[in-house]
Short mmCIF file of C-alpha atoms and ligand atoms in Angstrom, two decimals:
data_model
loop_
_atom_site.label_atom_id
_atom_site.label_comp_id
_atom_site.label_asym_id
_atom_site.label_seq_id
_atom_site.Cartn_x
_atom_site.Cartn_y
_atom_site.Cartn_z
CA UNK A 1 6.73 -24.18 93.35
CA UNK A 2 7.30 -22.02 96.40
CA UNK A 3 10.42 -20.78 95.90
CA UNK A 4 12.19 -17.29 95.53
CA UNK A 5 11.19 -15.73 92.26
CA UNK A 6 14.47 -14.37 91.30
CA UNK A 7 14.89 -10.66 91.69
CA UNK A 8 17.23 -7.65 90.97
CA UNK A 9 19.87 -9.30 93.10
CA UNK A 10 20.16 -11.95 90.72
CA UNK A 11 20.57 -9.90 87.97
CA UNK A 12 23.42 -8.43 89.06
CA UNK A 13 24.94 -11.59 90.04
CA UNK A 14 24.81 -13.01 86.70
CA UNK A 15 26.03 -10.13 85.00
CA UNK A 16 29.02 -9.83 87.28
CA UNK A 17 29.94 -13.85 86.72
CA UNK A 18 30.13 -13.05 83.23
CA UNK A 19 32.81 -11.02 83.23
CA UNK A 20 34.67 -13.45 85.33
CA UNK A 21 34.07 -16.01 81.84
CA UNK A 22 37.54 -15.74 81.19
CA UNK A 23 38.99 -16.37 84.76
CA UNK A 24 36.69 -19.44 85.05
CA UNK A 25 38.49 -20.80 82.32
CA UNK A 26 42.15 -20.51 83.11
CA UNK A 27 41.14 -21.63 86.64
CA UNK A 28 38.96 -24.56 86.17
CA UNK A 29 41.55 -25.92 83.32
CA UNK A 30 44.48 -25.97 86.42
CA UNK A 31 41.94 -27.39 88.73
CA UNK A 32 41.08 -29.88 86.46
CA UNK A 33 45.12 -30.94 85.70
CA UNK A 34 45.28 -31.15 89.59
CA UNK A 35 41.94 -33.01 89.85
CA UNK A 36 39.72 -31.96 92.58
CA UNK A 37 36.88 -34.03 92.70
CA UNK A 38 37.46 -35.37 95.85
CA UNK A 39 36.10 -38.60 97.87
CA UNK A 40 35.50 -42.14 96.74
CA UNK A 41 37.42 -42.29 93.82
CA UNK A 42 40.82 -43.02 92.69
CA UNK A 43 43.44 -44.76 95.48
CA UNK A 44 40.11 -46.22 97.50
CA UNK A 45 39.08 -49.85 96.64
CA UNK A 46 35.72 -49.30 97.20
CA UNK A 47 33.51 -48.09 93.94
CA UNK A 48 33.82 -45.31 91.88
CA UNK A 49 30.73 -42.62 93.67
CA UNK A 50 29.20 -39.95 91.76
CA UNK A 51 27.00 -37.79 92.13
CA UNK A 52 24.80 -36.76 88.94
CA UNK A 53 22.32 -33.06 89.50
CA UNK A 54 18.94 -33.03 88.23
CA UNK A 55 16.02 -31.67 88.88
CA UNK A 56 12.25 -33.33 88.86
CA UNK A 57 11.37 -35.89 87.57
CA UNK A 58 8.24 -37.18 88.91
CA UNK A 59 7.20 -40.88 87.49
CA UNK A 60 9.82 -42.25 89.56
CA UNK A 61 11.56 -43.52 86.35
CA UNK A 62 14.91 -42.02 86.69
CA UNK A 63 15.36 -43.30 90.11
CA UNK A 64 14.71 -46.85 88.83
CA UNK A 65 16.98 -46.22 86.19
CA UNK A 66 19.96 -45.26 88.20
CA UNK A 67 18.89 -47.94 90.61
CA UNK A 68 19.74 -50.49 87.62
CA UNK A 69 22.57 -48.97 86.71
CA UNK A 70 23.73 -48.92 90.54
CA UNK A 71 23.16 -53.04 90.58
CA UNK A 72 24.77 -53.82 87.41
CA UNK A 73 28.01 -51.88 88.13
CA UNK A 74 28.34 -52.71 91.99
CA UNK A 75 31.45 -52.87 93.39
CA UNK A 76 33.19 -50.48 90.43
CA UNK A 77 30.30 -47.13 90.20
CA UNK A 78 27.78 -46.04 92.29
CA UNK A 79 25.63 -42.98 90.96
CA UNK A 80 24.07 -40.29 93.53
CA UNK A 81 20.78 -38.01 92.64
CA UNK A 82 21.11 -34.93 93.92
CA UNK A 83 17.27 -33.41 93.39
CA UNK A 84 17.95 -29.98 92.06
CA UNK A 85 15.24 -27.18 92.09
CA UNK A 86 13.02 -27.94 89.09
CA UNK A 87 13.06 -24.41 87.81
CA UNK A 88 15.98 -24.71 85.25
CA UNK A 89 16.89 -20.74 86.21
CA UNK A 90 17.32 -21.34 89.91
CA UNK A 91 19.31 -24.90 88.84
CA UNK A 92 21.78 -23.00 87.24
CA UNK A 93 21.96 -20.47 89.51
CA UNK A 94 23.00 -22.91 92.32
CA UNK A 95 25.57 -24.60 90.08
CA UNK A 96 26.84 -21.07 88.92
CA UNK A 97 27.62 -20.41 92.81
CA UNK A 98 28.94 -23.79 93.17
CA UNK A 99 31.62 -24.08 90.21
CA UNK A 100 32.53 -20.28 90.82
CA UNK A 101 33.42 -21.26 93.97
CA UNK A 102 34.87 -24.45 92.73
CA UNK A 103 33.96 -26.04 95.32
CA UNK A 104 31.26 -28.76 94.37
CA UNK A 105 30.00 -32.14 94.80
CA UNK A 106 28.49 -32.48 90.97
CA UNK A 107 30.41 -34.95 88.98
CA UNK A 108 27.58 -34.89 85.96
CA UNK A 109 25.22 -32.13 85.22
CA UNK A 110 21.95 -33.31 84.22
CA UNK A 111 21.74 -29.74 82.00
CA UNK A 112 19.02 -27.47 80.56
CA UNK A 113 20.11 -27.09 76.29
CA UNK A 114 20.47 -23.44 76.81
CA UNK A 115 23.39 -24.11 79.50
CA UNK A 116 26.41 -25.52 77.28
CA UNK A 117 27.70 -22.45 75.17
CA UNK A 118 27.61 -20.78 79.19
CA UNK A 119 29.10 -23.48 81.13
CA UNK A 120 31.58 -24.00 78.48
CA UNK A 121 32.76 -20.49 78.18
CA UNK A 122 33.46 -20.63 81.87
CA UNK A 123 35.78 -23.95 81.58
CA UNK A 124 32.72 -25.85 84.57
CA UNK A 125 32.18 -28.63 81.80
CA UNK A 126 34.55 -31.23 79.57
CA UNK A 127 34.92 -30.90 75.76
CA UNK A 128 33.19 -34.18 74.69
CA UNK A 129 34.26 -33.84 71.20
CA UNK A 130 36.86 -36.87 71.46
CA UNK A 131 35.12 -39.11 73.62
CA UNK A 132 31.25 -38.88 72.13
CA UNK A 133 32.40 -39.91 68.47
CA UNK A 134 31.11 -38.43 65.26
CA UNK A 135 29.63 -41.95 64.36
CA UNK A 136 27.81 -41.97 68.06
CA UNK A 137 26.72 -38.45 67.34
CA UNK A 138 25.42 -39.36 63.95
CA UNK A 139 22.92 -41.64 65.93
CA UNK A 140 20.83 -38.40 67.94
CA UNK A 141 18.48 -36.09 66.38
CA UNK A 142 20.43 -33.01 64.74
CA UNK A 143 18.70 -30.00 66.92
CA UNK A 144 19.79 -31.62 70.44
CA UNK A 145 23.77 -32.07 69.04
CA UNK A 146 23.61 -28.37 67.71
CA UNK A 147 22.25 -27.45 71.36
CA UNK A 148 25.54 -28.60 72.95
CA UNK A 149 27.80 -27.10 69.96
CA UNK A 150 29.93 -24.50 70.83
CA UNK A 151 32.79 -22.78 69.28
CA UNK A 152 32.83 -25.95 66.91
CA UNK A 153 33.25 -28.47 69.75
CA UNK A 154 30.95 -30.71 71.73
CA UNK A 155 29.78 -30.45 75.46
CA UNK A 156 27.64 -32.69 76.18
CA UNK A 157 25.18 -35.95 75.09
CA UNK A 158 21.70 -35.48 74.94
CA UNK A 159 19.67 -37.07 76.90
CA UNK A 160 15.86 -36.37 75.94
CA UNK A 161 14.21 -33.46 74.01
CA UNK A 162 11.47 -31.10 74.54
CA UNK A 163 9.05 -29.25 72.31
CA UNK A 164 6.56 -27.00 73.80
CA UNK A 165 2.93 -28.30 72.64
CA UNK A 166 -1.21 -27.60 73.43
CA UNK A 167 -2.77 -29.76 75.76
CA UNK A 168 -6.92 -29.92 75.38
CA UNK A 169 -10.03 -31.42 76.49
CA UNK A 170 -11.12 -33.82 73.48
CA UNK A 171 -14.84 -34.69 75.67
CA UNK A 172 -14.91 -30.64 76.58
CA UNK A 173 -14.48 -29.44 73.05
CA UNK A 174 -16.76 -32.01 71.48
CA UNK A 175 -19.51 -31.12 74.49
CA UNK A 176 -19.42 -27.85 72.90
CA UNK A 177 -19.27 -28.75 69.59
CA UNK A 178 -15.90 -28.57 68.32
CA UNK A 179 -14.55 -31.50 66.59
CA UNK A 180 -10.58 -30.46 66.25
CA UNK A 181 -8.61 -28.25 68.42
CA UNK A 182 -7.54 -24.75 67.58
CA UNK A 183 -5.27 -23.99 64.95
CA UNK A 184 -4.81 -20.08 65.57
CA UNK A 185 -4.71 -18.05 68.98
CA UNK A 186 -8.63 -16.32 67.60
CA UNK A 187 -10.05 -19.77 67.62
CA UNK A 188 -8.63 -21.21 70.76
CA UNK A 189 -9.88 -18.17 72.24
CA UNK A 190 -13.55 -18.73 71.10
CA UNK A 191 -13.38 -22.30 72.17
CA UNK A 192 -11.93 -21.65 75.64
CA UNK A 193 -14.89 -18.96 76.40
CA UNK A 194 -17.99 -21.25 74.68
CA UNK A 195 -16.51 -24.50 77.14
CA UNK A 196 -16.53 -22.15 79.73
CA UNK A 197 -19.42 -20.87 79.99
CA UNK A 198 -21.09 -23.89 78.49
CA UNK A 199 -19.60 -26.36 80.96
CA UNK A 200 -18.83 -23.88 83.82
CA UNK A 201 -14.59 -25.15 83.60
CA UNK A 202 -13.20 -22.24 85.62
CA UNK A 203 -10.10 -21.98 82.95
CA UNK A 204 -9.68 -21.59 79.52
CA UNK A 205 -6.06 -21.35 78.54
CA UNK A 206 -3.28 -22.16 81.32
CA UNK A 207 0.65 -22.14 80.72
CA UNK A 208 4.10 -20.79 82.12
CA UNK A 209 3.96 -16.80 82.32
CA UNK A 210 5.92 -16.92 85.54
CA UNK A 211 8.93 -14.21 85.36
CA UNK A 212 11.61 -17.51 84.66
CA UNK A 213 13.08 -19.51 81.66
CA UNK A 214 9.89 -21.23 81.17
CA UNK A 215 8.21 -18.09 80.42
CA UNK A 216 10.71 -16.89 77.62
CA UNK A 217 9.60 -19.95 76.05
CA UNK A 218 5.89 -19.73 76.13
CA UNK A 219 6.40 -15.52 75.16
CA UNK A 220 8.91 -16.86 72.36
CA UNK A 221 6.18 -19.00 70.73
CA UNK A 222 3.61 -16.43 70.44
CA UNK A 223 6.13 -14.62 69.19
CA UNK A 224 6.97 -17.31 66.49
CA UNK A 225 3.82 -17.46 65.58
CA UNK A 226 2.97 -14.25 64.78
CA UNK A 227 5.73 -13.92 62.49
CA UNK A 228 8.14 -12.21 64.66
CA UNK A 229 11.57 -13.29 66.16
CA UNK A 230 14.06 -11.64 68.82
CA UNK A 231 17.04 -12.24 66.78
CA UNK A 232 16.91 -12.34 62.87
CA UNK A 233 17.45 -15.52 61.07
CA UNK A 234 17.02 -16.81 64.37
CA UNK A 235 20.39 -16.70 65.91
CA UNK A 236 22.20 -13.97 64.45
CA UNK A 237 23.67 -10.87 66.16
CA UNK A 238 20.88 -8.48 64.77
CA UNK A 239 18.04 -8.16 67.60
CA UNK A 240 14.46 -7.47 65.78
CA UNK A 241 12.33 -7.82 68.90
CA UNK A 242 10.92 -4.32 68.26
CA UNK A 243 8.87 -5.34 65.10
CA UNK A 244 5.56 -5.53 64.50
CA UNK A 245 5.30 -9.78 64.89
CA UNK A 246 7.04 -10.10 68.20
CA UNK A 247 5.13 -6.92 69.47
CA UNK A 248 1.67 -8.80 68.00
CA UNK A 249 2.52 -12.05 69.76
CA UNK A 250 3.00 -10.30 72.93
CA UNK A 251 0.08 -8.47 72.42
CA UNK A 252 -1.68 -11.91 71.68
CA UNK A 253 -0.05 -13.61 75.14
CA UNK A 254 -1.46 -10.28 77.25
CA UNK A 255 -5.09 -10.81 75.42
CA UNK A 256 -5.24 -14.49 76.89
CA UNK A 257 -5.70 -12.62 80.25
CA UNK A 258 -7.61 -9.38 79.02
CA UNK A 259 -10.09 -11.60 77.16
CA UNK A 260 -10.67 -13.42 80.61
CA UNK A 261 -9.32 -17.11 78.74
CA UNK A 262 -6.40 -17.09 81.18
CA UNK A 263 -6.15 -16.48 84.97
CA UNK A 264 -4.44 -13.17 86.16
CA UNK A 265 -2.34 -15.60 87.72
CA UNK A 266 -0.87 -17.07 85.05
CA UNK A 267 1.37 -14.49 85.05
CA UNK A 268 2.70 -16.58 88.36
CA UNK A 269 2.75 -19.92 86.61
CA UNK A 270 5.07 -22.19 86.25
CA UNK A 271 5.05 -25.56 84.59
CA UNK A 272 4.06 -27.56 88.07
CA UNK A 273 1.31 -24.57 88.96
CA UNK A 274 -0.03 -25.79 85.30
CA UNK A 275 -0.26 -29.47 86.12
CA UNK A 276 -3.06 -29.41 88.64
CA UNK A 277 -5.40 -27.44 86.97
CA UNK A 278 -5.40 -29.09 83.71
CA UNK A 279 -5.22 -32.72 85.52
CA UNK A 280 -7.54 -31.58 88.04
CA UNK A 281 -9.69 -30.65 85.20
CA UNK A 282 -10.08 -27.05 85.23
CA UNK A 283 -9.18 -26.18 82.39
CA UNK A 284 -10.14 -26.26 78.76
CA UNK A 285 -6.38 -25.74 77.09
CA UNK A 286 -2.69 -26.08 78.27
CA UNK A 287 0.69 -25.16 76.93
CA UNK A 288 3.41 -27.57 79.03
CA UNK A 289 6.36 -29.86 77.64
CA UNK A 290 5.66 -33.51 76.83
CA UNK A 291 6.06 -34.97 80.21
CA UNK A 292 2.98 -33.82 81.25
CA UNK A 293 0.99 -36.47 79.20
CA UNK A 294 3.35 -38.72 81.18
CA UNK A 295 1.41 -37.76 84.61
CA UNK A 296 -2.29 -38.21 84.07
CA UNK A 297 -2.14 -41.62 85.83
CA UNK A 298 -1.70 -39.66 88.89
CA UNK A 299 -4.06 -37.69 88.35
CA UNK A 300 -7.20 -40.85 87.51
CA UNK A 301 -9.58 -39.36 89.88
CA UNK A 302 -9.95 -36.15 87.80
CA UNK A 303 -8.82 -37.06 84.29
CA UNK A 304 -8.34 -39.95 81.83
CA UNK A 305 -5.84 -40.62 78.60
CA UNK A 306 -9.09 -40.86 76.43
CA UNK A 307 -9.61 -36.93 77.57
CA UNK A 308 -6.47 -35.37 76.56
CA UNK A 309 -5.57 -34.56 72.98
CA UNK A 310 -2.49 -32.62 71.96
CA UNK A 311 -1.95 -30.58 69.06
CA UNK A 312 0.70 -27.57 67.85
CA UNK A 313 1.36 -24.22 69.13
CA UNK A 314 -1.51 -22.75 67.29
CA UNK A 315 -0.77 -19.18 65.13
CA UNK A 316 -2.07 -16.18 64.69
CA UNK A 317 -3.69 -16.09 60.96
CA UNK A 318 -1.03 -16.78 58.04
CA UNK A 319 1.69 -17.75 60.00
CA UNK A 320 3.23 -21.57 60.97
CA UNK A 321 3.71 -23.23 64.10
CA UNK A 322 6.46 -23.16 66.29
CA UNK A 323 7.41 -24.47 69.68
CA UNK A 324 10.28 -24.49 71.20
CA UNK A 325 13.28 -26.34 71.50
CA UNK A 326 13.93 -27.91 75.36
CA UNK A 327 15.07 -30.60 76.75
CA UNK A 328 18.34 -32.16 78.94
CA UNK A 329 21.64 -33.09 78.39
CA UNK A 330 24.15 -34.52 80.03
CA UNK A 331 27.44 -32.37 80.65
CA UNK A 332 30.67 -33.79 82.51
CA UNK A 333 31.80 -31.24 85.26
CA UNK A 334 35.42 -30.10 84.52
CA UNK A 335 36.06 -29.89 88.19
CA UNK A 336 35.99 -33.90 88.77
CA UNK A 337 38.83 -35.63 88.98
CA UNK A 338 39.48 -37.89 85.80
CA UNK A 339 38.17 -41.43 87.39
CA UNK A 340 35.41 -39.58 88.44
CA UNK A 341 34.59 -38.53 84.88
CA UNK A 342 35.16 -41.39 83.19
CA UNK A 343 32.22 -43.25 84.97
CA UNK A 344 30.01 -40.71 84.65
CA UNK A 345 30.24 -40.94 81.26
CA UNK A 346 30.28 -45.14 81.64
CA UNK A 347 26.96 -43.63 83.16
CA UNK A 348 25.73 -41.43 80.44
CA UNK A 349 26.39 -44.05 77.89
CA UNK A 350 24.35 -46.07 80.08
CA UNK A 351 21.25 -43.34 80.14
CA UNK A 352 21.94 -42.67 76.68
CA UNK A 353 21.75 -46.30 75.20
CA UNK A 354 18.47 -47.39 73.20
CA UNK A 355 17.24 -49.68 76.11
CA UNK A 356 17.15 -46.71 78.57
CA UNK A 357 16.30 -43.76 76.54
CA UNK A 358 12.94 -46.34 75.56
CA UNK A 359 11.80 -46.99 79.12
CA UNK A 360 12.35 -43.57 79.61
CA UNK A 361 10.42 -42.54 76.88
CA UNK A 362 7.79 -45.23 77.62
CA UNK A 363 7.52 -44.68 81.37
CA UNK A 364 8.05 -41.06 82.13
CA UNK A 365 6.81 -39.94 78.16
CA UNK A 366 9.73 -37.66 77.46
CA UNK A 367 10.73 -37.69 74.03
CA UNK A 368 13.72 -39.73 73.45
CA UNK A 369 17.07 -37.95 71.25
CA UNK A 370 17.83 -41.20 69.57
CA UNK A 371 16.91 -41.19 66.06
CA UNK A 372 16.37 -44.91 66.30
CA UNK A 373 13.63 -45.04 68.71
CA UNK A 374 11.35 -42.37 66.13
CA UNK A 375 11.03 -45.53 64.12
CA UNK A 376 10.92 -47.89 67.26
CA UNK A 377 6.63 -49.71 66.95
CA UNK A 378 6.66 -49.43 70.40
CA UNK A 379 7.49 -46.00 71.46
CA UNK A 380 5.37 -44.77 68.21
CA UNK A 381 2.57 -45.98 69.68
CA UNK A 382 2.98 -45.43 73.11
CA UNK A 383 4.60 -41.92 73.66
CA UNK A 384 1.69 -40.06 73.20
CA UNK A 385 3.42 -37.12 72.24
CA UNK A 386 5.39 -38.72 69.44
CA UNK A 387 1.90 -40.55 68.39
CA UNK A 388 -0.23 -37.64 68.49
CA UNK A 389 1.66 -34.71 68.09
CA UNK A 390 4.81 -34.66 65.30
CA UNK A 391 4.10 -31.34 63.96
CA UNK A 392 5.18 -29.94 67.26
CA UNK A 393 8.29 -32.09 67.40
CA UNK A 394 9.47 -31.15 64.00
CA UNK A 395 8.49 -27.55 64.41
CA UNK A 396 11.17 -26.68 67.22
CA UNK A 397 12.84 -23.35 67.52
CA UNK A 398 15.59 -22.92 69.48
CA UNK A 399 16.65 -20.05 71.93
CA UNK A 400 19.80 -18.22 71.04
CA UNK A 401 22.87 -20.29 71.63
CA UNK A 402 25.10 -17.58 73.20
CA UNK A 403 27.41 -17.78 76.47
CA UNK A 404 25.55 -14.61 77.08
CA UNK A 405 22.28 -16.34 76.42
CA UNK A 406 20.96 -16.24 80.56
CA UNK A 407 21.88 -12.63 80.64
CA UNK A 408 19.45 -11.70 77.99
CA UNK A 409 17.12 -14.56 79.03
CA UNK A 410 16.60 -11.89 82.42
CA UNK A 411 15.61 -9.45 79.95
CA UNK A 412 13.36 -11.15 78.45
CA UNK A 413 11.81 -12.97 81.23
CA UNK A 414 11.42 -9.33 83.12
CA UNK A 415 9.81 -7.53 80.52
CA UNK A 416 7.90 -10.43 78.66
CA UNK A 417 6.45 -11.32 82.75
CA UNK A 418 5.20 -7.42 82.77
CA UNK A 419 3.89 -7.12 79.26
CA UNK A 420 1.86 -10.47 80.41
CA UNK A 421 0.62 -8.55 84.06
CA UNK A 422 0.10 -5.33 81.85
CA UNK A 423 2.47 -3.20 83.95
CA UNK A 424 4.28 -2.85 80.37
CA UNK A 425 2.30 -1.72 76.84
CA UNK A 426 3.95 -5.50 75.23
CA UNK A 427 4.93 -1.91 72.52
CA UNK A 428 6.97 -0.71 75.36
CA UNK A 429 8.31 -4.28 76.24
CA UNK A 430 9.87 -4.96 73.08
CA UNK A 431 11.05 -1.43 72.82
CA UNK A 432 13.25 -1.76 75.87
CA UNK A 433 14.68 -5.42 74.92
CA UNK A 434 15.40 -3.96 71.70
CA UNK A 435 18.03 -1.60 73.41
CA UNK A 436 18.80 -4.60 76.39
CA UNK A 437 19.61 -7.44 73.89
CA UNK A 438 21.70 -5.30 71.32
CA UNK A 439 23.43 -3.74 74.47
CA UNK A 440 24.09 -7.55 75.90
CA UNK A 441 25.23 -8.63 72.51
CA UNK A 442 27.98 -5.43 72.16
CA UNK A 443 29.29 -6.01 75.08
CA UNK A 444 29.64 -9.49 74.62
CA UNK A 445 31.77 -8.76 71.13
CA UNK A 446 34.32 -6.51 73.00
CA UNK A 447 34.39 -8.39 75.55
C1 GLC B 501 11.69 -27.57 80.00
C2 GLC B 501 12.64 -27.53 78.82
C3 GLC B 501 13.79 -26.60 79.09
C4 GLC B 501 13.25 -25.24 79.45
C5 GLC B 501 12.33 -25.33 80.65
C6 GLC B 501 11.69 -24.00 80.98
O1 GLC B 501 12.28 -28.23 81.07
O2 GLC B 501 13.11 -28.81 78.51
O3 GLC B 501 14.64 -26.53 77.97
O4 GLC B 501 14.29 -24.31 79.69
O5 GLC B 501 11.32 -26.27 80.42
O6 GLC B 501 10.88 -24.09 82.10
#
């Protein structure tokens, strides 16, 4: 993408913020009573502006949406994009400097699932629990509505979900001779090398080992699915990172690039570095979110629909599948005044309504949070995710849900991004996170 890769600086940044969580609280509740959102609001006869944050979205189906939404409430709302970087770490970063300073222009955060528990603990987002009703809640899928639970209330509404999943070459793998995809890492391996050197593709395996969020989620997977975890039972308190399945799934993430099936590079990837080598068809295998299916028709010169299958994380022998949980929410910033908040969340009723969340699904093929739509003909059968690939979607994980969550997140994306560019033994890596993570989570109990 071009931008900074986030560096020592930032570390210390974030670490510092957190122990201003409590400050952020007491002052964004007064600033909220005194309502500071500012411009175009209440008083003025003129509509209700907002401004909503998110990052890309590049089928151009968000900017119709709001366009719709612009033309059926003229005269009373009128909702503002403002394009946020597309790497969710350097997002939050920019709202983190914003809301500290409480000075911002964000009325509605369109929000990574890992933010709540963080933006919440620092009083930069409305408790939803009142407004978003437990019989409206009861309508979206159970793992998005736990994302946004924190400290037993709700922060935001989701908006669509994510599960990380394998893109391949159906035509390349059946050149070769393989009818299905992989199901473990060995096999996708043996695949990737025979299509390579049978076809000449220059890539076997591409996906996100960039030092960011993305890549905690990729190193989390092989992880998963080699039987290990970071935390045990999955979100407790106990960090187990420094057992013999998290240290094999690292081990299995490094041997992509020792075996010569991934790039060097891929250490540098990110999920739009990832996009125009498996569109551009240069590669046998990708690991990317759901959305990417969504962008092949921009791609037609190098790569067609009939092309691309998808199919789970695969495992390393005995183990399941597991991706993990994404995807966005909407949260209401705490810092808008309350006429300012109450049409953003006329607008994220609007986003979050059956109609929308389809075309959303249909055009930009996201996967929607509406339970509804799972059973919705259409969207079964055109969402090629949802059609081709519902092991992955019921086989999310999620990352811990913890206020201190992007503090250990830097840990992990640090020493998972070395054990990838073998600077660290992945032994070594998990060693140190054992003593980073359990030292993040004491301090966060005394704190
Ligand atoms: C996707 C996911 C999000 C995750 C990010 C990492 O956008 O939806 O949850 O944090 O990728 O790059």
């Amino acid at each position: 993408m071009g931008e900074a890769h986030e560096g020592a600086g930032r570390k210390v940044n974030r670490r510092d913020f957190l122990k201003l969580g409590g400050a952020g609280v007491a002052g964004a509740a007064l600033l909220g009573a005194a309502g500071c959102g500012g411009g175009g609001g209440q008083g003025s006869k003129g509509p209700v502006d907002i401004t909503v944050a998110f990052g890309r979205e590049s089928t151009g189906t968000l900017a119709k949406l709001i366009s719709k939404f612009n033309k059926q409430n003229k005269g009373k709302i009128k909702v503002t994009w403002r394009h946020m970087p597309s790497d969710t770490g350097q997002y939050f970063d920019q709202i983190k400097t914003e809301f500290q300073a409480q000075k911002t222009n964000i009325d509605l955060i369109g929000g990574d699932v890992i933010w709540p528990a963080q933006l919440a603990a620092n009083g930069w987002i409305i408790d939803l629990s009142d407004r978003f009703s437990e019989s409206d809640r009861s309508k979206f899928l159970p793992g998005p509505i736990q994302s946004m639970t924190y400290q037993g209330k709700i922060w935001g509404v989701p908006w669509f979900t994510d599960a990380g999943m394998l893109y391949y070459r159906k035509d390349l793998l059946a050149k070769s001779g393989f009818k299905n995809p992989p199901k473990t890492w060995d096999e996708l391996k043996m695949m990737a090398k025979k299509v390579m050197k049978d076809q000449g593709i220059q890539n076997g395996f591409v996906f996100q080992g960039d030092k960011y969020e993305g890549g905690v989620c990729d190193a989390m997977e092989y992880i998963w699915t080699n039987g290990g975890n970071v935390l045990k039972n999955n979100n407790s308190n106990t960090v187990i990172i420094d057992q013999p399945g998290a240290i094999s799934g690292l081990t299995t993430e490094r041997s992509m690039v020792t075996d010569g099936v991934a790039p060097q590079a891929v250490a540098t990837y990110e999920e739009p570095q990832c996009e125009p080598i498996f569109l551009g068809g240069k590669a046998v295998f990708c690991r990317n979110w759901p959305y990417m299916y969504g962008l092949i028709p921009q791609y037609k010169k190098t790569i067609k629909p009939e092309q691309v299958g998808l199919a789970p994380i695969p495992v390393s022998d005995g183990n399941h599948t597991h991706s993990c949980l994404g995807g966005w929410n909407f949260y209401i910033s705490a810092l808008s005044d309350s006429t300012k908040q109450d049409a953003a969340y006329e607008f994220v009723k609007f986003m979050t309504s059956p109609e929308q969340e389809k075309a959303f699904a249909l055009n930009a093929s996201i996967l929607p949070t509406l339970k509804s739509l799972y059973s919705d003909k259409e969207v079964v059968s055109k969402v090629a995710p949802i059609r081709l690939n519902k092991t992955a979607i019921q086989s999310t994980r999620p990352r811990p849900v913890s206020p201190y969550y992007s503090d250990m997140s830097l840990d992990m994306q640090e020493q998972f991004n070395n054990s990838l560019k073998g600077t660290t033994s992945p032994k070594k890596a998990a060693k140190t996170l054992q003593g980073q993570l359990t030292q993040i989570i004491k301090q966060a109990k005394n704190a």
